[in-house]
PDB file of C-alpha atoms in Angstrom:
ATOM      1  CA  UNK A   1       0.000   0.000   0.000  1.00  0.00           C
ATOM      2  CA  UNK A   2       1.207   3.566  -0.627  1.00  0.00           C
ATOM      3  CA  UNK A   3       0.982   4.294   3.127  1.00  0.00           C
ATOM      4  CA  UNK A   4       4.073   2.113   3.538  1.00  0.00           C
ATOM      5  CA  UNK A   5       6.057   4.574   1.402  1.00  0.00           C
ATOM      6  CA  UNK A   6       5.614   7.360   3.961  1.00  0.00           C
ATOM      7  CA  UNK A   7       8.490   8.221   6.279  1.00  0.00           C
ATOM      8  CA  UNK A   8       8.021   8.481  10.042  1.00  0.00           C
ATOM      9  CA  UNK A   9       8.196  12.293   9.870  1.00  0.00           C
ATOM     10  CA  UNK A  10       5.603  12.440   7.089  1.00  0.00           C
ATOM     11  CA  UNK A  11       3.276  10.253   9.134  1.00  0.00           C
ATOM     12  CA  UNK A  12       3.857  12.380  12.226  1.00  0.00           C
ATOM     13  CA  UNK A  13       3.060  15.584  10.345  1.00  0.00           C
ATOM     14  CA  UNK A  14      -0.110  14.053   8.888  1.00  0.00           C
ATOM     15  CA  UNK A  15      -1.237  12.822  12.314  1.00  0.00           C
ATOM     16  CA  UNK A  16      -0.714  16.243  13.875  1.00  0.00           C
ATOM     17  CA  UNK A  17      -2.627  17.817  10.997  1.00  0.00           C
ATOM     18  CA  UNK A  18      -5.730  15.949  12.209  1.00  0.00           C
ATOM     19  CA  UNK A  19      -5.362  17.076  15.841  1.00  0.00           C
ATOM     20  CA  UNK A  20      -6.004  19.801  14.279  1.00  0.00           C
ATOM     21  CA  UNK A  21      -2.831  21.816  13.940  1.00  0.00           C
ATOM     22  CA  UNK A  22      -1.517  24.127  11.268  1.00  0.00           C
ATOM     23  CA  UNK A  23       1.954  23.804   9.765  1.00  0.00           C
ATOM     24  CA  UNK A  24       3.442  26.422  12.109  1.00  0.00           C
ATOM     25  CA  UNK A  25       2.086  24.629  15.185  1.00  0.00           C
ATOM     26  CA  UNK A  26       3.292  21.275  13.864  1.00  0.00           C
ATOM     27  CA  UNK A  27       6.721  22.857  13.387  1.00  0.00           C
ATOM     28  CA  UNK A  28       6.714  24.202  16.962  1.00  0.00           C
ATOM     29  CA  UNK A  29       5.604  20.851  18.364  1.00  0.00           C
ATOM     30  CA  UNK A  30       8.093  18.731  16.421  1.00  0.00           C
ATOM     31  CA  UNK A  31      11.011  21.163  16.469  1.00  0.00           C
ATOM     32  CA  UNK A  32      11.110  21.364  12.670  1.00  0.00           C
ATOM     33  CA  UNK A  33      10.913  24.459  10.515  1.00  0.00           C
ATOM     34  CA  UNK A  34       7.626  25.379   8.865  1.00  0.00           C
ATOM     35  CA  UNK A  35       9.288  24.868   5.476  1.00  0.00           C
ATOM     36  CA  UNK A  36      10.342  21.330   6.441  1.00  0.00           C
ATOM     37  CA  UNK A  37       6.830  20.503   7.705  1.00  0.00           C
ATOM     38  CA  UNK A  38       5.337  21.778   4.436  1.00  0.00           C
ATOM     39  CA  UNK A  39       7.829  19.677   2.465  1.00  0.00           C
ATOM     40  CA  UNK A  40       6.895  16.569   4.488  1.00  0.00           C
ATOM     41  CA  UNK A  41       3.205  17.236   3.826  1.00  0.00           C
ATOM     42  CA  UNK A  42       3.881  17.844   0.120  1.00  0.00           C
ATOM     43  CA  UNK A  43       5.878  14.616  -0.136  1.00  0.00           C
ATOM     44  CA  UNK A  44       3.129  12.672   1.648  1.00  0.00           C
ATOM     45  CA  UNK A  45       0.488  14.106  -0.710  1.00  0.00           C
ATOM     46  CA  UNK A  46       2.574  13.080  -3.701  1.00  0.00           C
ATOM     47  CA  UNK A  47       3.126   9.534  -2.377  1.00  0.00           C
ATOM     48  CA  UNK A  48      -0.563   9.081  -1.552  1.00  0.00           C
ATOM     49  CA  UNK A  49      -1.791  10.690  -4.766  1.00  0.00           C
ATOM     50  CA  UNK A  50      -3.964  13.346  -3.120  1.00  0.00           C
ATOM     51  CA  UNK A  51      -4.229  17.037  -3.868  1.00  0.00           C
ATOM     52  CA  UNK A  52      -4.567  18.214  -0.257  1.00  0.00           C
ATOM     53  CA  UNK A  53      -2.909  17.303   3.029  1.00  0.00           C
ATOM     54  CA  UNK A  54      -6.149  16.743   4.906  1.00  0.00           C
ATOM     55  CA  UNK A  55      -7.157  13.961   2.505  1.00  0.00           C
ATOM     56  CA  UNK A  56      -3.713  12.415   2.898  1.00  0.00           C
ATOM     57  CA  UNK A  57      -4.016  12.581   6.692  1.00  0.00           C
ATOM     58  CA  UNK A  58      -7.448  10.957   6.550  1.00  0.00           C
ATOM     59  CA  UNK A  59      -6.065   8.197   4.320  1.00  0.00           C
ATOM     60  CA  UNK A  60      -3.300   7.569   6.872  1.00  0.00           C
ATOM     61  CA  UNK A  61      -5.801   7.545   9.735  1.00  0.00           C
ATOM     62  CA  UNK A  62      -8.054   5.084   7.897  1.00  0.00           C
ATOM     63  CA  UNK A  63      -5.118   2.816   7.068  1.00  0.00           C
ATOM     64  CA  UNK A  64      -3.817   2.838  10.643  1.00  0.00           C
ATOM     65  CA  UNK A  65      -7.242   2.611  12.239  1.00  0.00           C
ATOM     66  CA  UNK A  66      -7.771  -0.956  11.060  1.00  0.00           C
ATOM     67  CA  UNK A  67      -6.922  -3.105  14.103  1.00  0.00           C
ATOM     68  CA  UNK A  68      -4.068  -5.568  13.762  1.00  0.00           C
ATOM     69  CA  UNK A  69      -3.987  -8.696  15.905  1.00  0.00           C
ATOM     70  CA  UNK A  70      -0.410  -7.996  17.017  1.00  0.00           C
ATOM     71  CA  UNK A  71      -1.282  -4.523  18.340  1.00  0.00           C
ATOM     72  CA  UNK A  72      -1.901  -4.280  22.057  1.00  0.00           C
ATOM     73  CA  UNK A  73      -2.562  -0.533  22.117  1.00  0.00           C
ATOM     74  CA  UNK A  74      -5.773   1.044  20.915  1.00  0.00           C
ATOM     75  CA  UNK A  75      -5.941   3.488  18.046  1.00  0.00           C
ATOM     76  CA  UNK A  76      -4.531   6.961  18.647  1.00  0.00           C
ATOM     77  CA  UNK A  77      -7.249   8.437  16.438  1.00  0.00           C
ATOM     78  CA  UNK A  78      -9.823   7.664  19.086  1.00  0.00           C
ATOM     79  CA  UNK A  79      -7.710   9.655  21.534  1.00  0.00           C
ATOM     80  CA  UNK A  80      -6.534   6.929  23.908  1.00  0.00           C
ATOM     81  CA  UNK A  81      -2.864   6.123  23.274  1.00  0.00           C
ATOM     82  CA  UNK A  82      -0.133   6.516  20.710  1.00  0.00           C
ATOM     83  CA  UNK A  83       0.097   3.777  18.115  1.00  0.00           C
ATOM     84  CA  UNK A  84       2.779   1.101  18.609  1.00  0.00           C
ATOM     85  CA  UNK A  85       4.958   1.967  15.599  1.00  0.00           C
ATOM     86  CA  UNK A  86       5.739   5.441  16.953  1.00  0.00           C
ATOM     87  CA  UNK A  87       8.954   5.742  18.942  1.00  0.00           C
ATOM     88  CA  UNK A  88       8.804   7.340  22.428  1.00  0.00           C
ATOM     89  CA  UNK A  89      10.636  10.461  21.222  1.00  0.00           C
ATOM     90  CA  UNK A  90       8.100  11.022  18.443  1.00  0.00           C
ATOM     91  CA  UNK A  91       5.164  10.072  20.644  1.00  0.00           C
ATOM     92  CA  UNK A  92       5.712  12.878  23.155  1.00  0.00           C
ATOM     93  CA  UNK A  93       4.885  15.657  20.680  1.00  0.00           C
ATOM     94  CA  UNK A  94       1.806  13.811  19.517  1.00  0.00           C
ATOM     95  CA  UNK A  95       0.614  13.039  23.064  1.00  0.00           C
ATOM     96  CA  UNK A  96       1.155  16.664  24.064  1.00  0.00           C
ATOM     97  CA  UNK A  97      -0.984  17.783  21.154  1.00  0.00           C
ATOM     98  CA  UNK A  98      -3.777  15.368  22.077  1.00  0.00           C
ATOM     99  CA  UNK A  99      -3.840  16.290  25.762  1.00  0.00           C
ATOM    100  CA  UNK A 100      -4.100  20.063  25.401  1.00  0.00           C
ATOM    101  CA  UNK A 101      -6.761  21.813  27.466  1.00  0.00           C
ATOM    102  CA  UNK A 102     -10.410  21.104  26.907  1.00  0.00           C
ATOM    103  CA  UNK A 103     -11.727  24.619  27.585  1.00  0.00           C
ATOM    104  CA  UNK A 104     -13.637  25.950  24.588  1.00  0.00           C
ATOM    105  CA  UNK A 105     -12.627  29.525  23.967  1.00  0.00           C
ATOM    106  CA  UNK A 106     -13.734  31.574  20.977  1.00  0.00           C
ATOM    107  CA  UNK A 107     -10.113  32.087  19.981  1.00  0.00           C
ATOM    108  CA  UNK A 108      -7.516  29.810  18.467  1.00  0.00           C
ATOM    109  CA  UNK A 109      -5.265  28.078  20.971  1.00  0.00           C
ATOM    110  CA  UNK A 110      -2.163  25.965  20.644  1.00  0.00           C
ATOM    111  CA  UNK A 111      -3.250  22.597  19.296  1.00  0.00           C
ATOM    112  CA  UNK A 112      -6.739  23.796  18.391  1.00  0.00           C
ATOM    113  CA  UNK A 113      -6.449  26.513  15.773  1.00  0.00           C
ATOM    114  CA  UNK A 114     -10.042  26.362  14.558  1.00  0.00           C
ATOM    115  CA  UNK A 115     -13.102  27.581  16.364  1.00  0.00           C
ATOM    116  CA  UNK A 116     -15.351  24.616  17.092  1.00  0.00           C
ATOM    117  CA  UNK A 117     -17.861  26.306  19.389  1.00  0.00           C
ATOM    118  CA  UNK A 118     -21.533  25.430  19.154  1.00  0.00           C
ATOM    119  CA  UNK A 119     -24.000  27.973  17.783  1.00  0.00           C
ATOM    120  CA  UNK A 120     -25.209  28.870  21.279  1.00  0.00           C
ATOM    121  CA  UNK A 121     -21.691  29.672  22.471  1.00  0.00           C
ATOM    122  CA  UNK A 122     -20.938  31.581  19.271  1.00  0.00           C
ATOM    123  CA  UNK A 123     -23.910  33.815  20.049  1.00  0.00           C
ATOM    124  CA  UNK A 124     -23.203  34.053  23.793  1.00  0.00           C
ATOM    125  CA  UNK A 125     -19.493  34.970  23.696  1.00  0.00           C
ATOM    126  CA  UNK A 126     -19.952  38.373  21.996  1.00  0.00           C
ATOM    127  CA  UNK A 127     -22.741  39.214  24.456  1.00  0.00           C
ATOM    128  CA  UNK A 128     -20.516  38.307  27.395  1.00  0.00           C
ATOM    129  CA  UNK A 129     -17.647  40.388  26.049  1.00  0.00           C
ATOM    130  CA  UNK A 130     -20.000  43.321  25.383  1.00  0.00           C
ATOM    131  CA  UNK A 131     -21.338  43.073  28.932  1.00  0.00           C
ATOM    132  CA  UNK A 132     -17.836  43.136  30.392  1.00  0.00           C
ATOM    133  CA  UNK A 133     -16.907  46.132  28.241  1.00  0.00           C
ATOM    134  CA  UNK A 134     -20.075  47.941  29.385  1.00  0.00           C
ATOM    135  CA  UNK A 135     -19.316  47.236  33.048  1.00  0.00           C
ATOM    136  CA  UNK A 136     -15.713  48.372  32.618  1.00  0.00           C
ATOM    137  CA  UNK A 137     -16.778  51.517  30.765  1.00  0.00           C
ATOM    138  CA  UNK A 138     -19.353  52.294  33.446  1.00  0.00           C
ATOM    139  CA  UNK A 139     -16.733  51.887  36.165  1.00  0.00           C
ATOM    140  CA  UNK A 140     -14.387  54.282  34.348  1.00  0.00           C
ATOM    141  CA  UNK A 141     -17.145  56.881  33.865  1.00  0.00           C
ATOM    142  CA  UNK A 142     -18.235  56.563  37.526  1.00  0.00           C
ATOM    143  CA  UNK A 143     -14.640  56.925  38.691  1.00  0.00           C
ATOM    144  CA  UNK A 144     -14.114  59.980  36.511  1.00  0.00           C
ATOM    145  CA  UNK A 145     -17.340  61.513  37.842  1.00  0.00           C
ATOM    146  CA  UNK A 146     -16.314  60.951  41.454  1.00  0.00           C
ATOM    147  CA  UNK A 147     -12.870  62.352  40.733  1.00  0.00           C
ATOM    148  CA  UNK A 148     -14.305  65.479  39.128  1.00  0.00           C
ATOM    149  CA  UNK A 149     -16.661  65.987  42.111  1.00  0.00           C
ATOM    150  CA  UNK A 150     -13.714  65.618  44.473  1.00  0.00           C
ATOM    151  CA  UNK A 151     -11.730  68.190  42.498  1.00  0.00           C
ATOM    152  CA  UNK A 152     -14.704  70.607  42.604  1.00  0.00           C
ATOM    153  CA  UNK A 153     -15.086  70.186  46.393  1.00  0.00           C
ATOM    154  CA  UNK A 154     -11.358  70.652  46.991  1.00  0.00           C
ATOM    155  CA  UNK A 155     -11.232  73.772  44.822  1.00  0.00           C
ATOM    156  CA  UNK A 156     -13.969  75.542  46.903  1.00  0.00           C
TER     157      UNK A 156
END
Protein backbone atom coordinates (compact mmCIF):
# COMPACT_ATOMS: atom_id res chain seq x y z
CA UNK A 1 0.00 0.00 0.00
CA UNK A 2 1.21 3.57 -0.63
CA UNK A 3 0.98 4.29 3.13
CA UNK A 4 4.07 2.11 3.54
CA UNK A 5 6.06 4.57 1.40
CA UNK A 6 5.61 7.36 3.96
CA UNK A 7 8.49 8.22 6.28
CA UNK A 8 8.02 8.48 10.04
CA UNK A 9 8.20 12.29 9.87
CA UNK A 10 5.60 12.44 7.09
CA UNK A 11 3.28 10.25 9.13
CA UNK A 12 3.86 12.38 12.23
CA UNK A 13 3.06 15.58 10.34
CA UNK A 14 -0.11 14.05 8.89
CA UNK A 15 -1.24 12.82 12.31
CA UNK A 16 -0.71 16.24 13.88
CA UNK A 17 -2.63 17.82 11.00
CA UNK A 18 -5.73 15.95 12.21
CA UNK A 19 -5.36 17.08 15.84
CA UNK A 20 -6.00 19.80 14.28
CA UNK A 21 -2.83 21.82 13.94
CA UNK A 22 -1.52 24.13 11.27
CA UNK A 23 1.95 23.80 9.77
CA UNK A 24 3.44 26.42 12.11
CA UNK A 25 2.09 24.63 15.18
CA UNK A 26 3.29 21.27 13.86
CA UNK A 27 6.72 22.86 13.39
CA UNK A 28 6.71 24.20 16.96
CA UNK A 29 5.60 20.85 18.36
CA UNK A 30 8.09 18.73 16.42
CA UNK A 31 11.01 21.16 16.47
CA UNK A 32 11.11 21.36 12.67
CA UNK A 33 10.91 24.46 10.51
CA UNK A 34 7.63 25.38 8.87
CA UNK A 35 9.29 24.87 5.48
CA UNK A 36 10.34 21.33 6.44
CA UNK A 37 6.83 20.50 7.70
CA UNK A 38 5.34 21.78 4.44
CA UNK A 39 7.83 19.68 2.46
CA UNK A 40 6.90 16.57 4.49
CA UNK A 41 3.20 17.24 3.83
CA UNK A 42 3.88 17.84 0.12
CA UNK A 43 5.88 14.62 -0.14
CA UNK A 44 3.13 12.67 1.65
CA UNK A 45 0.49 14.11 -0.71
CA UNK A 46 2.57 13.08 -3.70
CA UNK A 47 3.13 9.53 -2.38
CA UNK A 48 -0.56 9.08 -1.55
CA UNK A 49 -1.79 10.69 -4.77
CA UNK A 50 -3.96 13.35 -3.12
CA UNK A 51 -4.23 17.04 -3.87
CA UNK A 52 -4.57 18.21 -0.26
CA UNK A 53 -2.91 17.30 3.03
CA UNK A 54 -6.15 16.74 4.91
CA UNK A 55 -7.16 13.96 2.50
CA UNK A 56 -3.71 12.42 2.90
CA UNK A 57 -4.02 12.58 6.69
CA UNK A 58 -7.45 10.96 6.55
CA UNK A 59 -6.06 8.20 4.32
CA UNK A 60 -3.30 7.57 6.87
CA UNK A 61 -5.80 7.55 9.74
CA UNK A 62 -8.05 5.08 7.90
CA UNK A 63 -5.12 2.82 7.07
CA UNK A 64 -3.82 2.84 10.64
CA UNK A 65 -7.24 2.61 12.24
CA UNK A 66 -7.77 -0.96 11.06
CA UNK A 67 -6.92 -3.10 14.10
CA UNK A 68 -4.07 -5.57 13.76
CA UNK A 69 -3.99 -8.70 15.91
CA UNK A 70 -0.41 -8.00 17.02
CA UNK A 71 -1.28 -4.52 18.34
CA UNK A 72 -1.90 -4.28 22.06
CA UNK A 73 -2.56 -0.53 22.12
CA UNK A 74 -5.77 1.04 20.92
CA UNK A 75 -5.94 3.49 18.05
CA UNK A 76 -4.53 6.96 18.65
CA UNK A 77 -7.25 8.44 16.44
CA UNK A 78 -9.82 7.66 19.09
CA UNK A 79 -7.71 9.66 21.53
CA UNK A 80 -6.53 6.93 23.91
CA UNK A 81 -2.86 6.12 23.27
CA UNK A 82 -0.13 6.52 20.71
CA UNK A 83 0.10 3.78 18.11
CA UNK A 84 2.78 1.10 18.61
CA UNK A 85 4.96 1.97 15.60
CA UNK A 86 5.74 5.44 16.95
CA UNK A 87 8.95 5.74 18.94
CA UNK A 88 8.80 7.34 22.43
CA UNK A 89 10.64 10.46 21.22
CA UNK A 90 8.10 11.02 18.44
CA UNK A 91 5.16 10.07 20.64
CA UNK A 92 5.71 12.88 23.16
CA UNK A 93 4.88 15.66 20.68
CA UNK A 94 1.81 13.81 19.52
CA UNK A 95 0.61 13.04 23.06
CA UNK A 96 1.16 16.66 24.06
CA UNK A 97 -0.98 17.78 21.15
CA UNK A 98 -3.78 15.37 22.08
CA UNK A 99 -3.84 16.29 25.76
CA UNK A 100 -4.10 20.06 25.40
CA UNK A 101 -6.76 21.81 27.47
CA UNK A 102 -10.41 21.10 26.91
CA UNK A 103 -11.73 24.62 27.58
CA UNK A 104 -13.64 25.95 24.59
CA UNK A 105 -12.63 29.53 23.97
CA UNK A 106 -13.73 31.57 20.98
CA UNK A 107 -10.11 32.09 19.98
CA UNK A 108 -7.52 29.81 18.47
CA UNK A 109 -5.26 28.08 20.97
CA UNK A 110 -2.16 25.97 20.64
CA UNK A 111 -3.25 22.60 19.30
CA UNK A 112 -6.74 23.80 18.39
CA UNK A 113 -6.45 26.51 15.77
CA UNK A 114 -10.04 26.36 14.56
CA UNK A 115 -13.10 27.58 16.36
CA UNK A 116 -15.35 24.62 17.09
CA UNK A 117 -17.86 26.31 19.39
CA UNK A 118 -21.53 25.43 19.15
CA UNK A 119 -24.00 27.97 17.78
CA UNK A 120 -25.21 28.87 21.28
CA UNK A 121 -21.69 29.67 22.47
CA UNK A 122 -20.94 31.58 19.27
CA UNK A 123 -23.91 33.81 20.05
CA UNK A 124 -23.20 34.05 23.79
CA UNK A 125 -19.49 34.97 23.70
CA UNK A 126 -19.95 38.37 22.00
CA UNK A 127 -22.74 39.21 24.46
CA UNK A 128 -20.52 38.31 27.39
CA UNK A 129 -17.65 40.39 26.05
CA UNK A 130 -20.00 43.32 25.38
CA UNK A 131 -21.34 43.07 28.93
CA UNK A 132 -17.84 43.14 30.39
CA UNK A 133 -16.91 46.13 28.24
CA UNK A 134 -20.08 47.94 29.38
CA UNK A 135 -19.32 47.24 33.05
CA UNK A 136 -15.71 48.37 32.62
CA UNK A 137 -16.78 51.52 30.77
CA UNK A 138 -19.35 52.29 33.45
CA UNK A 139 -16.73 51.89 36.16
CA UNK A 140 -14.39 54.28 34.35
CA UNK A 141 -17.15 56.88 33.87
CA UNK A 142 -18.23 56.56 37.53
CA UNK A 143 -14.64 56.92 38.69
CA UNK A 144 -14.11 59.98 36.51
CA UNK A 145 -17.34 61.51 37.84
CA UNK A 146 -16.31 60.95 41.45
CA UNK A 147 -12.87 62.35 40.73
CA UNK A 148 -14.30 65.48 39.13
CA UNK A 149 -16.66 65.99 42.11
CA UNK A 150 -13.71 65.62 44.47
CA UNK A 151 -11.73 68.19 42.50
CA UNK A 152 -14.70 70.61 42.60
CA UNK A 153 -15.09 70.19 46.39
CA UNK A 154 -11.36 70.65 46.99
CA UNK A 155 -11.23 73.77 44.82
CA UNK A 156 -13.97 75.54 46.90
